[in-house]
mmCIF file of C-alpha atoms in Angstrom:
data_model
loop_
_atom_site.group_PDB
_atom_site.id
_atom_site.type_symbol
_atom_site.label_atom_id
_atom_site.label_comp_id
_atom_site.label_asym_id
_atom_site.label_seq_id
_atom_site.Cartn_x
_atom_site.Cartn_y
_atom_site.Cartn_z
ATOM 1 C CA UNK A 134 -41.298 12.889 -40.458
ATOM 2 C CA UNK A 135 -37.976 12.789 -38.224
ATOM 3 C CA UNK A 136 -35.551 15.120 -38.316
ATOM 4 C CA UNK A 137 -31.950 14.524 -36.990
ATOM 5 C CA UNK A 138 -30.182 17.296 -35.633
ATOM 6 C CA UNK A 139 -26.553 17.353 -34.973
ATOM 7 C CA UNK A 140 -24.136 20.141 -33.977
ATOM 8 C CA UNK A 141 -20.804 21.313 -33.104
ATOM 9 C CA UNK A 142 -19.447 24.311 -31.254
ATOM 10 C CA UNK A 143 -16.723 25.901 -33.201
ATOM 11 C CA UNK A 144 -13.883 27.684 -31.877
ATOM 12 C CA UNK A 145 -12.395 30.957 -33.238
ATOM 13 C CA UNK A 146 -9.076 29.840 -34.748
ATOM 14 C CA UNK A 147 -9.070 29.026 -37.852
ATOM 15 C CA UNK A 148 -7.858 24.961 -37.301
ATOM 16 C CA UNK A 149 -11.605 24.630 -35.955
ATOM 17 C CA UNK A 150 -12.372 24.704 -39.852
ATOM 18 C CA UNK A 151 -10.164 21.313 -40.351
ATOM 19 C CA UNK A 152 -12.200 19.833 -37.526
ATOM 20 C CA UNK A 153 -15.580 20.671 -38.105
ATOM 21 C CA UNK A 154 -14.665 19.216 -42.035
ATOM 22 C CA UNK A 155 -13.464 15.951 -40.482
ATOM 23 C CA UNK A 156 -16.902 15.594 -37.983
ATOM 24 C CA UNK A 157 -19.643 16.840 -40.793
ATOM 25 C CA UNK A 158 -17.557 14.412 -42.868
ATOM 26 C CA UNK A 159 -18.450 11.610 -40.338
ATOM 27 C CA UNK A 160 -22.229 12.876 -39.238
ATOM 28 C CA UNK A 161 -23.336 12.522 -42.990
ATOM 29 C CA UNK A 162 -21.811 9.198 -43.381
ATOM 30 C CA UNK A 163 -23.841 8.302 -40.295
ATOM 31 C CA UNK A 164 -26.977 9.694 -41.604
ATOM 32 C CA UNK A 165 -26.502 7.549 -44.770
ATOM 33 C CA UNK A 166 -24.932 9.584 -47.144
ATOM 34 C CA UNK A 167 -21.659 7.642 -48.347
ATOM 35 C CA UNK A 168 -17.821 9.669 -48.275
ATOM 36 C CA UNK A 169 -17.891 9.151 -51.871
ATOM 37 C CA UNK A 170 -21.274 10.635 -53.486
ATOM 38 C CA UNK A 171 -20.906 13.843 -54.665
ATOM 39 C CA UNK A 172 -23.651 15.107 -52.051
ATOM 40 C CA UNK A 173 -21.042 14.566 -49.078
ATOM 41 C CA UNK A 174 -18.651 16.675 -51.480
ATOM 42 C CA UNK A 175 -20.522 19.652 -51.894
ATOM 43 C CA UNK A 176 -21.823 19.640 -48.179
ATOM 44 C CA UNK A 177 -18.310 19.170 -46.867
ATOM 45 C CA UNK A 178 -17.470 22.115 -49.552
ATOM 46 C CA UNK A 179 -20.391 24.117 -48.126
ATOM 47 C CA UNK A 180 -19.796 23.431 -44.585
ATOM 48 C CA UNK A 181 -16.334 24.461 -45.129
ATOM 49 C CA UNK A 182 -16.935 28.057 -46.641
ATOM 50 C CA UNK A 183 -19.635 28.629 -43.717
ATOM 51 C CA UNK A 184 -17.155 28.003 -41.234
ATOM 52 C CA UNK A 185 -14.503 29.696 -42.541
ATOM 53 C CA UNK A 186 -16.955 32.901 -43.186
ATOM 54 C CA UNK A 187 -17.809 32.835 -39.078
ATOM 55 C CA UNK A 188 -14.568 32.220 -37.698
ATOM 56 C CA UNK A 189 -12.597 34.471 -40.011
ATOM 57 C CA UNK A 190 -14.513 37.433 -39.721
ATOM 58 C CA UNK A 191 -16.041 36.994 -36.617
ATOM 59 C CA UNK A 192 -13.177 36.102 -34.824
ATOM 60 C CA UNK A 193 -15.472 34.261 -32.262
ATOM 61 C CA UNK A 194 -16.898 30.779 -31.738
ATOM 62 C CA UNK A 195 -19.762 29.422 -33.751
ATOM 63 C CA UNK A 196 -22.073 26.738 -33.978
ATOM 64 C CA UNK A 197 -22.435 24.358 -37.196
ATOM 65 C CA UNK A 198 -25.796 22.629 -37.048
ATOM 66 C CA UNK A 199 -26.595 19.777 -39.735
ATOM 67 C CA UNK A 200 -30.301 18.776 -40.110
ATOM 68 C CA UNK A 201 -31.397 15.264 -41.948
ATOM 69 C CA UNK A 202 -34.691 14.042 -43.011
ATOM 70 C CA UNK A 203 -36.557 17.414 -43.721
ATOM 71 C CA UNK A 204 -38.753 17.086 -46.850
ATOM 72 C CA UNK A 205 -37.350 18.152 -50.300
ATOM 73 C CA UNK A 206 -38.922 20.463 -52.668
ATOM 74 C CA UNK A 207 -40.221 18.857 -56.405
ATOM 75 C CA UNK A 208 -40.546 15.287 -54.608
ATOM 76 C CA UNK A 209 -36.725 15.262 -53.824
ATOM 77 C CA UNK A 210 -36.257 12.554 -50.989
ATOM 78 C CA UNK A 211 -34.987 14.732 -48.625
ATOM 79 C CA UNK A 212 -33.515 17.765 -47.984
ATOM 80 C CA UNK A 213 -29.855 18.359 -46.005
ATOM 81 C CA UNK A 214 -29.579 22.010 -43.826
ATOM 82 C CA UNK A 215 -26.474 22.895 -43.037
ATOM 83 C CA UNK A 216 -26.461 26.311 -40.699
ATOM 84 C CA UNK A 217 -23.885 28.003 -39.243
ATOM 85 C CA UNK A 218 -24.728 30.401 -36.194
ATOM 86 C CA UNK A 219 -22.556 33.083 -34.899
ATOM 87 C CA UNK A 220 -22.271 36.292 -32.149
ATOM 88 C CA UNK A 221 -21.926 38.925 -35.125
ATOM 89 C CA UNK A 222 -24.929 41.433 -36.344
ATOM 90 C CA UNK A 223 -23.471 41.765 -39.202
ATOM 91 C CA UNK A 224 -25.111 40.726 -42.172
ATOM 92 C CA UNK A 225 -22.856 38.428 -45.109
ATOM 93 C CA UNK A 226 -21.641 40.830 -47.903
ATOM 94 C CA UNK A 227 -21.308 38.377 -51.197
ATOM 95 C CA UNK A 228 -18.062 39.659 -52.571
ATOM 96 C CA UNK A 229 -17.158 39.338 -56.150
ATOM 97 C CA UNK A 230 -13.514 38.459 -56.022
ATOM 98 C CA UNK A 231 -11.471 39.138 -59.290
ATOM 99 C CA UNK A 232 -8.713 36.684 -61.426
ATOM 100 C CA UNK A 233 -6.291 35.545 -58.938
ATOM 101 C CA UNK A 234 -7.925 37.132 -55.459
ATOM 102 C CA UNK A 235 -7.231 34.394 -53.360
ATOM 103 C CA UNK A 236 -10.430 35.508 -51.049
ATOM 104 C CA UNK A 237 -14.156 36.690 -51.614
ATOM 105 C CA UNK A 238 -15.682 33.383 -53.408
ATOM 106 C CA UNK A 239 -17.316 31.680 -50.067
ATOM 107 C CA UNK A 240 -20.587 33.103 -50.423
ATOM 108 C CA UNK A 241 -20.587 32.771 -54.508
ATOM 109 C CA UNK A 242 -19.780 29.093 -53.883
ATOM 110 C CA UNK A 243 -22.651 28.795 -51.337
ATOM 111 C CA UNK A 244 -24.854 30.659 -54.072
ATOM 112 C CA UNK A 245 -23.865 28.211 -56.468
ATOM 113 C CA UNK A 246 -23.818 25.213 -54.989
ATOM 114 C CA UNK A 247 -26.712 25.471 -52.647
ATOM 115 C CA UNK A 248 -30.512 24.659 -53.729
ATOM 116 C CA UNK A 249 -31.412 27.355 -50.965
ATOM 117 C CA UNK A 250 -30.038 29.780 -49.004
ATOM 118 C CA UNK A 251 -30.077 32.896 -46.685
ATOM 119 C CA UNK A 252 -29.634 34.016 -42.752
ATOM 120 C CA UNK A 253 -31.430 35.703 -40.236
ATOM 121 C CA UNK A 254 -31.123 37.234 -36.942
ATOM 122 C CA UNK A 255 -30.254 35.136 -34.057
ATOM 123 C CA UNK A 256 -30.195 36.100 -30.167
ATOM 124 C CA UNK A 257 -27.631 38.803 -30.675
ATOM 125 C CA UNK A 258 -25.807 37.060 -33.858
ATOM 126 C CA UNK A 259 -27.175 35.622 -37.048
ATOM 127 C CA UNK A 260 -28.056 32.109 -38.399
ATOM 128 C CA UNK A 261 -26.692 31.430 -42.284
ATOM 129 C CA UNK A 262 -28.238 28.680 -43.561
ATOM 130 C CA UNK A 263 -28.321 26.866 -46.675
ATOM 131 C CA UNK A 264 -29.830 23.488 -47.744
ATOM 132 C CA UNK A 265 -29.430 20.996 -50.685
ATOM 133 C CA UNK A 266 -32.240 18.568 -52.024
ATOM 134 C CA UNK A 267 -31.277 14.501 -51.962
ATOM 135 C CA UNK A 268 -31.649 13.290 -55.309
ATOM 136 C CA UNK A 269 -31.391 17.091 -56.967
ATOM 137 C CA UNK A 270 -28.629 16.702 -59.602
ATOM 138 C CA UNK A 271 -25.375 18.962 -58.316
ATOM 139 C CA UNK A 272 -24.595 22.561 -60.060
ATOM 140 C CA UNK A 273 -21.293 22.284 -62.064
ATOM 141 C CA UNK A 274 -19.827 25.483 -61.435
ATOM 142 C CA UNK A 275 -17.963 27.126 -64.749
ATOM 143 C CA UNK A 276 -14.679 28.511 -63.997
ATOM 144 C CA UNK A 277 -14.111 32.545 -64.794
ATOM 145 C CA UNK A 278 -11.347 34.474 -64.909
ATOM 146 C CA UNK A 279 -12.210 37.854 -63.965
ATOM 147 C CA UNK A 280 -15.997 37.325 -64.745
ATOM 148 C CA UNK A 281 -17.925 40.063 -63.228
ATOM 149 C CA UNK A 282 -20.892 39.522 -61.331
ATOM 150 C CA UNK A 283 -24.103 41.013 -59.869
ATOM 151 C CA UNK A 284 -25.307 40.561 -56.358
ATOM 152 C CA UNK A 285 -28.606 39.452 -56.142
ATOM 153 C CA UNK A 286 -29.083 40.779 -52.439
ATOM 154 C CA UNK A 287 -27.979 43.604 -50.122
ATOM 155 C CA UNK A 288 -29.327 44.813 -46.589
ATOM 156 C CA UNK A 289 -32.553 43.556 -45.615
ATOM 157 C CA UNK A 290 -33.177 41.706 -48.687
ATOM 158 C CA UNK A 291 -30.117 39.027 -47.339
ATOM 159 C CA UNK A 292 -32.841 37.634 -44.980
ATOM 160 C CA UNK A 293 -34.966 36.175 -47.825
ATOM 161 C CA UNK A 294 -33.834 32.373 -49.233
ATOM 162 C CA UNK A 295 -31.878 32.605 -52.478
ATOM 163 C CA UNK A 296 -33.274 30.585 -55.030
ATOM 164 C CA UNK A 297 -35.674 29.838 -52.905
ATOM 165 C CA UNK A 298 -38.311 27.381 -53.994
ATOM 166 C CA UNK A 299 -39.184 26.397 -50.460
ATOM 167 C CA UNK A 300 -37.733 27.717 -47.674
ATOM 168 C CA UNK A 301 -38.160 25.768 -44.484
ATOM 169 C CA UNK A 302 -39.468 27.560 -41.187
ATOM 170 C CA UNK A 303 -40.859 24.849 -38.916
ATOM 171 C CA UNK A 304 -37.983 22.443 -38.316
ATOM 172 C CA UNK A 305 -39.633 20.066 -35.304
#
């Protein structure tokens, strides 16, 4: 099976998010996957929160990778990676932000709205990745105010796919 790869180099200011939203935006309409499906929503939604994660609290450039045409879990026709690569060791905290905190959601959206994910070391940054199945119906998310959660990871444990079902490791 093929696999199309496409990336961009992010900057560090946060207008790179706007950008790499408009180019993902185009990449998955030229892999087939039409502005207005809901798919293209939640990856632009996902590829939007990864970003933002990198360059805000990296404060250096990143790469966002998109990969098309790996094979689904359950007989799903395909499955979409997004990953976003950056120069910081640092592992991502999932923050659990309360009522009106205006930050700390990116990672519960990615948790929510992402079949898979997790990161892992890379050169001297990390790698977070996450992936949805083609054809998998989308997660509705329910709106709380103030809900309290539990994270499901911490240290090491972070390097291990969430809801993992499959987790891809040979990408060629």
């Amino acid at each position: 099976m093929q696999v199309l790869q496409v990336q961009l180099e992010v900057g560090p200011d946060p207008a790179e998010v706007g950008r790499a939203r408009r180019w993902a935006r185009s990449r998955l309409v030229g892999s087939g996957i039409r502005d207005d499906e809901p798919l293209a929503e939640t990856l632009i939604l996902l590829i939007s929160e990864l970003v933002t994660n990198a360059v805000v609290h990296t404060g250096c450039p990143a790469v966002l990778r998109m990969l098309f045409g790996l094979t689904g879990s359950a007989g799903a026709p395909g499955t979409v990676r997004v990953e976003v690569a950056d120069a910081s060791c640092r592992p991502p905290q999932q923050r659990h932000a309360a009522g009106e905190d205006t930050n700390g959601r990116g990672l519960e959206l990615v948790d929510g709205l992402a079949d898979r994910w997790g990161w892992q070391p890379e050169g001297a940054g990390k790698r977070i990745w996450c992936e949805v199945d083609r054809g998998a119906p989308l997660i509705q998310l329910p709106l709380h105010s103030g809900a309290q959660g539990t994270a499901p990871c911490a240290g090491d444990a972070g390097r291990d796919a969430h809801k993992a079902s499959q987790t891809v490791t040979n990408l060629a």
